[in-house]
Amino acid sequence: MPYQVPRGMRDILPEEVGRWQALEVRIREMAERYGFREIRTPVVEHTELFLRTVGEGTDIVEKEMYTFPDRGGRSLTLRPEGTAPVIRAYLEHGGASWPQPVKLYYIAPMFRYDRPQYGRYRQHVQFGAEIIGAPSPEADAEVFSLPIRLMQDLGLKEVEVHLNSVGDATCRPAYIDALRAYFSRHLDALCADCRRRHQTNPLRILECREEGCHEIVRGAPSIMEYLDPACREHLEGVKTHFTALGIPYLIDPFIVRGLDYYTRTAVEVYSGKLGAQNAMFGGGRYDGLAEQLDGPPTSGVGFGFGLDRLLLALEQEGLPIPSAAPAAAVYVIAAGAAARGEALRLTDTLRQAGIAADADLLDRAVRAQMRHADKLGARVTLIMGDKELAAAEVTLREMASGTERRVKQAEIVEAVRRALETAKRSAGA
Ligand code: HAM
C-alpha cells in the first residue's frame, strides 16, 4: 500500500458516516433543547494557550500535543481539547457582556499523540458543552444532566457516573503536601513516570494506570479530608441536585482528571463495555481558567464526550443508531442514447423537487443499471426507453413489490412522491 492514513487516525467511510450523522443530529437537537448554542473555534491555537491552562505537568502537554511552527515562526498546536479554546474565544469577544450565563456547545475533532488502541485515537471527536458565568452547583447538575440524558435516550445501560471534588487553590495545596508525604514512603513501588510526578505534580499519580501504582494509590489520603467548607458545600449541592434529577452516582475521591484547570467538581463517566479506554465523558468546574488567560474571574463548568467511544459502546450494547436514509431513493434507468439525456434531465427535476435521485454515469446496459439500483437500495426506479420517450412518459417501478406502471413525465414528481410514501408505509408495517 503506497499511502496509508496516519497512525491512530481513521477514515470514516460512507457506510459508517450515516451513524455519525444520526448521532450528531440527535446531539444538536438535544443541546439546543437544553439552551446551548454552538460555537466553532479553529482547529489550531497558539501553543501557549494549552501550556497555561491544561498545564505543563500533564500528559497532554508533556507528550501528546501536535505542535509545529507556522511559516511566521509562531508555535501553533492542533487542539487537544475544547475548553481552553472556548474560554479564549469568550474572553476575546467580550463574552462577559453577553446575557449570562453563557451556554455553549461544540462537536469537534481533537488531536492527541497517544499510543493508539481500541477506543483511543490520535484524532477523536468530542461533543462538549460549557456553562460560563454560573458558579452555583445547579449549573454543574444541569451541564452533566445533558450527556447523562443523552446516554439514557440512546438506551445505554452499562454506565457509571463517578463524582469528586478536587478542591480549589485554598484547600488543594495541603492535600498535595499530604500526597507527596504519603508517596515518598512508597517511591520504590512507583513507576518511573510517577516517581517524576511525585516531584512535579503528585495529583497525577492518582490517575496512573500501572498496576503497581494503582495498588499504592488505594491507600493514599482522600481529598475528602482536606476540602474547605466552601468546596464541601459545593459538592453537597451537586449531590443534592443529582439526587433530585434521579441521576445515580458514586463518590470517587481519586478522580483528578488529566488537565490542570479544574476546581471543585470533577466527573468521569465510564462504560462497562469498553475495556481499558472506558471513559465516555469527563468534565468539571474550572473557575480559575479565565484568570489563567489574564481574563477577569469567571466561573465555568462543562464536559467533553468522546463520540468515537460512544459509538463503540452503542455497538457493544447492541443498540442501533438509526442511520440516515439510503442515498438514492430513486434511480433513473436509461435505455438507449436518446434516453440518456432525458434521464439526466429527469434526475435533476427530482433533485430540485427535494427527492434523492441518481442515474447511470457509466453507460451501462439496462440490466447492469437495474442491478446497481438494487445495490444502492433505491426504492423506486424510473425506466426511460425509446417508447417512453416518444409518448413523453416514464415507466415507474416500485422495487419492493415489483409493480410497474407508465406515468406522464409532467406528473412524475407527484407519482414518485406517492410511490415513496407507499414504500415507507410498507417498510414501517
Ligand atoms: P478529557 O477527559 O481529556 O476532557 O476528554 C473528554 C473525553 O474525550 C474522554 O472522556 C474520552 O471519551 C474522549 N477522549 C479523550 N482522548 C481520547 C482519545 N485519544 N481517543 C478517543 N477518545 C478520547 C477534556 O478534554 C475536557 N476539555 C472536558 C471538559 C469540558 N471539561 C470541562 N469542559
Short mmCIF file of C-alpha atoms and ligand atoms in Angstrom, two decimals:
data_model
loop_
_atom_site.label_atom_id
_atom_site.label_comp_id
_atom_site.label_asym_id
_atom_site.label_seq_id
_atom_site.Cartn_x
_atom_site.Cartn_y
_atom_site.Cartn_z
CA MET A 1 0.00 0.00 0.00
CA PRO A 2 1.83 3.17 -1.10
CA TYR A 3 -0.07 5.60 1.16
CA GLN A 4 -1.88 4.93 4.39
CA VAL A 5 -3.82 7.05 6.83
CA PRO A 6 -1.54 8.38 9.64
CA ARG A 7 -1.25 6.02 12.60
CA GLY A 8 -4.02 6.42 15.17
CA MET A 9 -6.28 8.24 12.71
CA ARG A 10 -9.20 6.81 10.78
CA ASP A 11 -11.19 7.20 7.61
CA ILE A 12 -14.90 7.18 8.28
CA LEU A 13 -16.32 5.51 5.20
CA PRO A 14 -19.79 6.18 3.80
CA GLU A 15 -21.36 3.08 5.46
CA GLU A 16 -20.31 4.40 8.87
CA VAL A 17 -20.93 8.08 8.25
CA GLY A 18 -24.70 7.52 8.48
CA ARG A 19 -24.33 6.60 12.19
CA TRP A 20 -22.20 9.68 12.87
CA GLN A 21 -24.69 11.93 11.14
CA ALA A 22 -27.64 10.44 13.01
CA LEU A 23 -25.80 10.87 16.33
CA GLU A 24 -24.79 14.44 15.55
CA VAL A 25 -28.36 15.39 14.59
CA ARG A 26 -29.61 13.97 17.87
CA ILE A 27 -26.91 15.73 19.91
CA ARG A 28 -27.52 19.11 18.27
CA GLU A 29 -31.26 18.82 18.77
CA MET A 30 -30.76 17.94 22.44
CA ALA A 31 -28.09 20.56 23.19
CA GLU A 32 -30.30 23.30 21.72
CA ARG A 33 -33.27 21.99 23.71
CA TYR A 34 -31.12 22.45 26.86
CA GLY A 35 -30.40 26.04 25.85
CA PHE A 36 -26.84 25.61 24.50
CA ARG A 37 -25.70 27.40 21.33
CA GLU A 38 -23.00 26.10 19.06
CA ILE A 39 -19.53 27.63 18.94
CA ARG A 40 -16.86 26.74 16.35
CA THR A 41 -13.24 27.58 17.12
CA PRO A 42 -10.24 26.92 14.83
CA VAL A 43 -8.56 23.57 14.76
CA VAL A 44 -5.24 25.20 15.79
CA GLU A 45 -4.46 27.62 18.60
CA HIS A 46 -1.32 29.30 19.93
CA THR A 47 0.60 26.63 21.87
CA GLU A 48 0.79 28.93 24.88
CA LEU A 49 -2.99 28.64 25.37
CA PHE A 50 -2.70 24.95 26.29
CA LEU A 51 0.54 25.32 28.25
CA ARG A 52 -1.14 27.86 30.54
CA THR A 53 -4.43 26.06 31.05
CA VAL A 54 -4.13 22.31 30.54
CA GLY A 55 -0.84 22.55 32.47
CA GLU A 56 2.82 21.86 31.81
CA GLY A 57 2.98 18.77 34.02
CA THR A 58 0.10 16.95 32.27
CA ASP A 59 0.45 14.06 29.82
CA ILE A 60 -1.37 16.12 27.18
CA VAL A 61 1.19 18.93 27.27
CA GLU A 62 4.25 16.79 28.01
CA LYS A 63 3.76 14.09 25.40
CA GLU A 64 0.61 14.37 23.34
CA MET A 65 0.37 17.69 21.54
CA TYR A 66 0.84 18.13 17.81
CA THR A 67 2.91 21.32 17.94
CA PHE A 68 4.61 22.99 14.98
CA PRO A 69 5.96 26.38 13.94
CA ASP A 70 3.95 28.14 11.23
CA ARG A 71 5.71 29.96 8.40
CA GLY A 72 5.91 33.11 10.51
CA GLY A 73 7.70 31.22 13.26
CA ARG A 74 4.75 31.17 15.71
CA SER A 75 4.23 27.99 17.68
CA LEU A 76 0.79 26.53 16.94
CA THR A 77 -0.86 23.37 18.29
CA LEU A 78 -3.64 21.19 16.92
CA ARG A 79 -6.41 21.49 19.51
CA PRO A 80 -6.05 18.61 22.05
CA GLU A 81 -9.22 19.67 23.93
CA GLY A 82 -12.05 22.16 23.60
CA THR A 83 -12.42 24.08 26.85
CA ALA A 84 -9.39 26.40 26.69
CA PRO A 85 -10.26 27.49 23.10
CA VAL A 86 -13.87 28.20 24.11
CA ILE A 87 -12.79 30.36 27.06
CA ARG A 88 -10.20 32.07 24.86
CA ALA A 89 -12.97 32.92 22.37
CA TYR A 90 -15.31 34.04 25.17
CA LEU A 91 -12.70 36.45 26.54
CA GLU A 92 -11.62 37.64 23.10
CA HIS A 93 -15.18 38.53 22.02
CA GLY A 94 -16.26 40.17 25.28
CA GLY A 95 -18.45 37.27 26.43
CA ALA A 96 -18.88 38.93 29.83
CA SER A 97 -21.28 41.41 28.18
CA TRP A 98 -23.49 38.64 26.69
CA PRO A 99 -26.64 37.54 28.55
CA GLN A 100 -25.41 35.40 31.45
CA PRO A 101 -24.77 32.57 31.94
CA VAL A 102 -23.38 31.73 28.53
CA LYS A 103 -24.13 28.17 27.42
CA LEU A 104 -22.04 26.89 24.51
CA TYR A 105 -21.53 23.52 22.84
CA TYR A 106 -19.29 22.04 20.14
CA ILE A 107 -18.82 18.86 18.15
CA ALA A 108 -15.23 18.94 17.01
CA PRO A 109 -12.12 16.87 16.30
CA MET A 110 -9.35 16.83 18.93
CA PHE A 111 -5.75 15.67 18.42
CA ARG A 112 -3.58 13.82 20.91
CA TYR A 113 -0.38 11.97 20.09
CA ASP A 114 -1.12 8.99 22.34
CA ARG A 115 -0.44 5.27 21.89
CA PRO A 116 -3.34 4.11 19.69
CA GLN A 117 -5.55 1.25 20.92
CA TYR A 118 -9.20 0.21 20.94
CA GLY A 119 -11.15 3.40 21.76
CA ARG A 120 -8.07 5.62 21.73
CA TYR A 121 -7.18 7.56 18.60
CA ARG A 122 -4.83 10.37 17.70
CA GLN A 123 -7.79 12.20 16.20
CA HIS A 124 -11.07 11.81 18.06
CA VAL A 125 -14.32 13.76 18.08
CA GLN A 126 -15.73 15.36 21.20
CA PHE A 127 -19.17 16.68 21.92
CA GLY A 128 -18.56 19.25 24.63
CA ALA A 129 -20.70 21.79 26.46
CA GLU A 130 -19.73 24.60 28.79
CA ILE A 131 -21.74 26.87 31.10
CA ILE A 132 -19.79 30.09 31.67
CA GLY A 133 -20.67 32.58 34.40
CA ALA A 134 -22.72 30.41 36.77
CA PRO A 135 -20.88 29.49 40.00
CA SER A 136 -23.69 27.53 41.67
CA PRO A 137 -23.95 23.72 41.90
CA GLU A 138 -27.17 23.90 39.85
CA ALA A 139 -25.00 24.71 36.83
CA ASP A 140 -22.89 21.59 37.43
CA ALA A 141 -26.00 19.43 37.70
CA GLU A 142 -27.54 20.97 34.59
CA VAL A 143 -24.50 20.61 32.37
CA PHE A 144 -23.88 16.97 33.34
CA SER A 145 -27.56 16.06 33.05
CA LEU A 146 -27.29 16.67 29.28
CA PRO A 147 -24.82 13.84 28.40
CA ILE A 148 -26.40 11.58 31.00
CA ARG A 149 -29.87 12.01 29.48
CA LEU A 150 -28.33 11.54 26.03
CA MET A 151 -26.93 8.16 27.07
CA GLN A 152 -30.27 7.18 28.62
CA ASP A 153 -32.11 8.24 25.46
CA LEU A 154 -29.80 6.10 23.36
CA GLY A 155 -30.56 3.15 25.64
CA LEU A 156 -27.09 2.70 27.19
CA LYS A 157 -27.31 0.76 30.44
CA GLU A 158 -23.77 -0.09 31.44
CA VAL A 159 -22.60 3.33 32.58
CA GLU A 160 -21.33 4.60 35.93
CA VAL A 161 -21.13 8.24 36.97
CA HIS A 162 -18.15 9.00 39.25
CA LEU A 163 -18.19 12.31 41.13
CA ASN A 164 -15.47 14.04 43.12
CA SER A 165 -14.26 17.46 44.22
CA VAL A 166 -10.65 18.38 43.50
CA GLY A 167 -10.86 21.36 45.89
CA ASP A 168 -9.60 24.79 44.98
CA ALA A 169 -6.50 26.96 45.31
CA THR A 170 -7.20 27.41 49.03
CA CYS A 171 -7.51 23.80 50.15
CA ARG A 172 -5.72 21.77 47.44
CA PRO A 173 -2.12 22.70 48.42
CA ALA A 174 -2.46 20.96 51.82
CA TYR A 175 -3.80 17.85 50.07
CA ILE A 176 -0.91 17.87 47.60
CA ASP A 177 1.54 18.07 50.53
CA ALA A 178 -0.19 15.10 52.16
CA LEU A 179 0.00 13.12 48.92
CA ARG A 180 3.68 13.94 48.47
CA ALA A 181 4.42 12.81 52.02
CA TYR A 182 2.45 9.57 51.50
CA PHE A 183 4.04 8.70 48.15
CA SER A 184 7.53 9.48 49.43
CA ARG A 185 7.11 6.39 51.63
CA HIS A 186 6.34 4.24 48.55
CA LEU A 187 8.70 5.63 45.91
CA ASP A 188 10.29 2.24 45.17
CA ALA A 189 6.95 0.73 44.17
CA LEU A 190 6.02 3.57 41.77
CA CYS A 191 6.71 3.57 38.03
CA ALA A 192 9.39 5.91 36.65
CA ASP A 193 6.75 8.41 35.44
CA CYS A 194 5.15 8.55 38.88
CA ARG A 195 8.50 8.99 40.63
CA ARG A 196 8.88 12.10 38.50
CA ARG A 197 5.25 13.14 39.12
CA HIS A 198 5.96 12.86 42.84
CA GLN A 199 8.15 15.94 42.42
CA THR A 200 6.21 17.84 39.75
CA ASN A 201 2.55 17.06 40.46
CA PRO A 202 1.67 14.19 42.82
CA LEU A 203 -2.05 14.51 41.96
CA ARG A 204 -1.23 12.95 38.57
CA ILE A 205 -0.12 9.73 40.33
CA LEU A 206 -3.76 9.12 41.30
CA GLU A 207 -4.73 8.54 37.67
CA CYS A 208 -1.76 6.29 36.74
CA ARG A 209 -2.98 3.01 35.28
CA GLU A 210 0.17 0.97 36.07
CA GLU A 211 -0.83 -1.97 38.29
CA GLY A 212 1.90 -1.25 40.91
CA CYS A 213 0.97 2.43 41.21
CA HIS A 214 -2.73 1.64 41.32
CA GLU A 215 -2.13 -0.59 44.34
CA ILE A 216 -0.29 2.19 46.22
CA VAL A 217 -2.94 4.78 45.25
CA ARG A 218 -5.58 2.72 47.02
CA GLY A 219 -4.01 3.55 50.38
CA ALA A 220 -3.45 7.26 49.59
CA PRO A 221 -5.11 10.00 51.64
CA SER A 222 -8.53 11.07 50.35
CA ILE A 223 -9.22 14.63 49.32
CA MET A 224 -12.46 14.48 51.26
CA GLU A 225 -10.47 15.08 54.47
CA TYR A 226 -8.94 18.27 53.03
CA LEU A 227 -11.85 20.12 51.37
CA ASP A 228 -12.55 23.52 52.90
CA PRO A 229 -16.15 24.36 53.93
CA ALA A 230 -16.97 26.20 50.67
CA CYS A 231 -15.79 23.29 48.46
CA ARG A 232 -17.53 20.78 50.71
CA GLU A 233 -20.77 22.75 50.47
CA HIS A 234 -20.47 22.92 46.68
CA LEU A 235 -20.02 19.17 46.44
CA GLU A 236 -23.01 18.60 48.72
CA GLY A 237 -25.04 20.88 46.43
CA VAL A 238 -24.12 18.87 43.33
CA LYS A 239 -25.01 15.61 45.11
CA THR A 240 -28.39 17.02 46.17
CA HIS A 241 -29.22 18.12 42.61
CA PHE A 242 -28.07 14.81 41.08
CA THR A 243 -30.36 13.01 43.50
CA ALA A 244 -33.26 15.35 42.73
CA LEU A 245 -32.78 14.70 39.00
CA GLY A 246 -32.64 10.94 39.60
CA ILE A 247 -29.03 10.65 38.40
CA PRO A 248 -27.27 7.77 40.16
CA TYR A 249 -23.59 8.48 41.01
CA LEU A 250 -20.68 7.18 43.07
CA ILE A 251 -18.34 9.38 45.09
CA ASP A 252 -14.83 8.59 43.88
CA PRO A 253 -12.14 10.58 45.72
CA PHE A 254 -9.40 9.52 43.30
CA ILE A 255 -10.78 11.21 40.21
CA VAL A 256 -8.44 14.10 39.45
CA ARG A 257 -8.88 14.47 35.67
CA GLY A 258 -5.89 14.74 33.35
CA LEU A 259 -5.98 18.54 32.97
CA ASP A 260 -4.83 21.16 35.50
CA TYR A 261 -7.60 23.72 35.17
CA TYR A 262 -10.19 22.02 37.37
CA THR A 263 -11.54 23.36 40.66
CA ARG A 264 -14.13 21.64 42.83
CA THR A 265 -16.37 19.34 40.77
CA ALA A 266 -14.76 16.55 38.75
CA VAL A 267 -16.84 13.96 36.91
CA GLU A 268 -15.93 10.87 34.90
CA VAL A 269 -18.47 8.54 33.33
CA TYR A 270 -17.37 5.04 32.45
CA SER A 271 -18.82 2.34 30.24
CA GLY A 272 -18.65 -1.26 31.42
CA LYS A 273 -18.24 -2.34 27.78
CA LEU A 274 -15.16 -0.53 26.55
CA GLY A 275 -12.18 -2.27 28.16
CA ALA A 276 -9.16 -0.12 29.09
CA GLN A 277 -10.35 3.08 27.38
CA ASN A 278 -13.63 3.15 29.25
CA ALA A 279 -14.08 6.90 29.93
CA MET A 280 -17.09 8.03 27.92
CA PHE A 281 -17.14 11.58 29.12
CA GLY A 282 -15.29 13.67 31.62
CA GLY A 283 -15.51 17.20 32.88
CA GLY A 284 -15.79 19.50 35.81
CA ARG A 285 -15.63 23.04 37.08
CA TYR A 286 -12.82 25.40 36.08
CA ASP A 287 -13.43 28.68 37.92
CA GLY A 288 -9.80 29.83 37.57
CA LEU A 289 -9.28 29.15 33.87
CA ALA A 290 -10.21 32.62 32.57
CA GLU A 291 -7.77 34.21 35.01
CA GLN A 292 -5.00 31.91 33.79
CA LEU A 293 -5.63 33.60 30.43
CA ASP A 294 -5.40 37.06 32.03
CA GLY A 295 -9.20 37.46 31.99
CA PRO A 296 -11.44 38.51 34.89
CA PRO A 297 -12.59 35.89 37.44
CA THR A 298 -15.16 33.81 35.52
CA SER A 299 -16.73 30.57 36.64
CA GLY A 300 -17.19 27.70 34.23
CA VAL A 301 -18.30 24.09 34.19
CA GLY A 302 -18.57 21.57 31.38
CA PHE A 303 -17.80 18.19 29.89
CA GLY A 304 -16.24 16.56 26.84
CA PHE A 305 -17.84 13.39 25.46
CA GLY A 306 -15.80 11.10 23.18
CA LEU A 307 -18.14 10.29 20.31
CA ASP A 308 -15.88 7.57 18.87
CA ARG A 309 -16.27 5.78 22.21
CA LEU A 310 -19.99 6.49 22.42
CA LEU A 311 -20.47 4.75 19.05
CA LEU A 312 -18.32 1.80 20.20
CA ALA A 313 -20.34 1.48 23.41
CA LEU A 314 -23.61 1.51 21.46
CA GLU A 315 -22.27 -1.24 19.23
CA GLN A 316 -21.10 -3.28 22.24
CA GLU A 317 -24.50 -2.97 23.91
CA GLY A 318 -26.21 -3.97 20.65
CA LEU A 319 -28.03 -0.65 20.32
CA PRO A 320 -28.62 0.50 16.77
CA ILE A 321 -28.47 4.17 15.90
CA PRO A 322 -30.92 4.87 13.13
CA SER A 323 -28.80 5.51 10.07
CA ALA A 324 -29.55 8.21 7.52
CA ALA A 325 -31.92 7.27 4.65
CA PRO A 326 -30.37 5.46 1.67
CA ALA A 327 -28.59 7.94 -0.55
CA ALA A 328 -30.68 7.29 -3.65
CA ALA A 329 -34.41 6.87 -3.05
CA VAL A 330 -34.94 6.88 -6.82
CA TYR A 331 -32.74 5.50 -9.60
CA VAL A 332 -33.37 6.60 -13.17
CA ILE A 333 -32.56 3.98 -15.80
CA ALA A 334 -31.95 4.96 -19.39
CA ALA A 335 -32.25 2.52 -22.32
CA GLY A 336 -30.54 3.95 -25.40
CA ALA A 337 -28.55 7.04 -26.25
CA ALA A 338 -31.53 9.34 -26.74
CA ALA A 339 -32.98 8.41 -23.36
CA ARG A 340 -29.72 9.16 -21.53
CA GLY A 341 -30.02 12.93 -21.89
CA GLU A 342 -33.67 12.76 -20.84
CA ALA A 343 -32.73 10.63 -17.81
CA LEU A 344 -30.23 13.27 -16.67
CA ARG A 345 -32.89 15.98 -17.01
CA LEU A 346 -35.44 13.90 -15.11
CA THR A 347 -32.96 13.19 -12.30
CA ASP A 348 -32.30 16.91 -11.99
CA THR A 349 -36.06 17.65 -11.83
CA LEU A 350 -36.47 15.13 -8.99
CA ARG A 351 -33.48 16.53 -7.08
CA GLN A 352 -34.84 20.06 -7.43
CA ALA A 353 -38.12 18.82 -6.02
CA GLY A 354 -36.20 17.60 -2.92
CA ILE A 355 -36.12 13.90 -3.83
CA ALA A 356 -32.81 11.95 -3.60
CA ALA A 357 -32.25 10.61 -7.11
CA ASP A 358 -29.35 9.14 -9.07
CA ALA A 359 -28.72 7.95 -12.62
CA ASP A 360 -26.12 5.94 -14.52
CA LEU A 361 -22.91 7.73 -15.49
CA LEU A 362 -21.03 4.71 -16.86
CA ASP A 363 -23.01 3.90 -20.00
CA ARG A 364 -24.02 0.54 -18.54
CA ALA A 365 -26.52 -1.89 -20.06
CA VAL A 366 -30.10 -1.73 -18.72
CA ARG A 367 -29.69 -4.96 -16.76
CA ALA A 368 -26.50 -3.66 -15.09
CA GLN A 369 -28.28 -0.39 -14.24
CA MET A 370 -31.06 -2.45 -12.60
CA ARG A 371 -28.52 -4.35 -10.50
CA HIS A 372 -26.87 -1.08 -9.49
CA ALA A 373 -30.24 0.41 -8.43
CA ASP A 374 -30.67 -2.65 -6.22
CA LYS A 375 -27.22 -2.24 -4.66
CA LEU A 376 -27.92 1.41 -3.86
CA GLY A 377 -31.14 0.38 -2.11
CA ALA A 378 -33.33 2.52 -4.40
CA ARG A 379 -37.00 2.18 -3.52
CA VAL A 380 -38.26 3.37 -6.88
CA THR A 381 -36.72 3.08 -10.36
CA LEU A 382 -37.80 5.09 -13.36
CA ILE A 383 -37.17 3.48 -16.72
CA MET A 384 -36.81 5.58 -19.82
CA GLY A 385 -36.57 3.92 -23.25
CA ASP A 386 -37.49 4.87 -26.83
CA LYS A 387 -41.19 4.01 -26.35
CA GLU A 388 -41.48 6.09 -23.17
CA LEU A 389 -39.58 8.92 -24.82
CA ALA A 390 -41.96 9.01 -27.81
CA ALA A 391 -45.00 9.15 -25.50
CA ALA A 392 -43.41 11.69 -23.05
CA GLU A 393 -43.84 9.06 -20.36
CA VAL A 394 -41.71 7.04 -17.92
CA THR A 395 -42.10 3.51 -16.50
CA LEU A 396 -42.25 3.69 -12.70
CA ARG A 397 -41.26 0.51 -10.86
CA GLU A 398 -41.80 0.07 -7.12
CA MET A 399 -38.86 -2.06 -6.09
CA ALA A 400 -40.41 -3.76 -3.05
CA SER A 401 -43.47 -5.11 -4.89
CA GLY A 402 -42.08 -5.15 -8.44
CA THR A 403 -45.21 -3.41 -9.75
CA GLU A 404 -44.76 -1.22 -12.82
CA ARG A 405 -46.89 1.45 -14.45
CA ARG A 406 -46.49 4.18 -17.07
CA VAL A 407 -46.62 7.78 -15.83
CA LYS A 408 -46.75 11.03 -17.78
CA GLN A 409 -43.39 12.86 -17.48
CA ALA A 410 -45.23 16.02 -16.44
CA GLU A 411 -46.70 14.16 -13.45
CA ILE A 412 -43.56 12.32 -12.43
CA VAL A 413 -42.70 14.25 -9.25
CA GLU A 414 -46.13 13.62 -7.72
CA ALA A 415 -46.13 9.96 -8.79
CA VAL A 416 -42.67 9.37 -7.30
CA ARG A 417 -43.69 11.07 -4.04
CA ARG A 418 -46.72 8.78 -3.73
CA ALA A 419 -44.63 5.69 -4.53
CA LEU A 420 -42.02 6.64 -1.91
CA GLU A 421 -44.79 7.17 0.66
CA THR A 422 -46.17 3.69 -0.09
CA ALA A 423 -42.67 2.20 0.20
CA LYS A 424 -42.16 3.96 3.54
CA ARG A 425 -45.51 2.75 4.88
CA SER A 426 -44.88 -0.85 3.89
CA ALA A 427 -41.30 -0.74 5.30
CA GLY A 428 -42.74 0.51 8.61
CA ALA A 429 -45.57 -2.06 8.69
P1 HAM B 1 -10.91 14.64 28.60
O1 HAM B 1 -11.32 13.76 29.75
O2 HAM B 1 -9.47 14.77 28.33
O3 HAM B 1 -11.57 16.06 28.89
O4 HAM B 1 -11.62 14.14 27.28
C1 HAM B 1 -13.03 14.01 27.24
C2 HAM B 1 -13.43 12.71 26.57
O5 HAM B 1 -12.86 12.63 25.27
C3 HAM B 1 -12.94 11.44 27.28
O6 HAM B 1 -13.80 11.06 28.33
C4 HAM B 1 -12.98 10.43 26.13
O7 HAM B 1 -14.29 9.93 25.94
C5 HAM B 1 -12.63 11.27 24.91
N1 HAM B 1 -11.21 11.08 24.55
C6 HAM B 1 -10.13 11.68 25.10
N2 HAM B 1 -9.00 11.27 24.49
C7 HAM B 1 -9.37 10.39 23.54
C8 HAM B 1 -8.67 9.61 22.55
N3 HAM B 1 -7.34 9.68 22.45
N4 HAM B 1 -9.38 8.81 21.72
C9 HAM B 1 -10.74 8.75 21.83
N5 HAM B 1 -11.44 9.46 22.72
C10 HAM B 1 -10.78 10.26 23.57
C11 HAM B 1 -11.43 17.17 28.10
O8 HAM B 1 -10.93 17.18 27.02
C12 HAM B 1 -12.08 18.41 28.71
N6 HAM B 1 -11.93 19.53 27.77
C13 HAM B 1 -13.53 18.16 29.02
C14 HAM B 1 -14.18 19.35 29.63
C15 HAM B 1 -15.02 20.20 29.03
N7 HAM B 1 -14.02 19.77 30.88
C16 HAM B 1 -14.74 20.86 31.06
N8 HAM B 1 -15.34 21.14 29.95
#
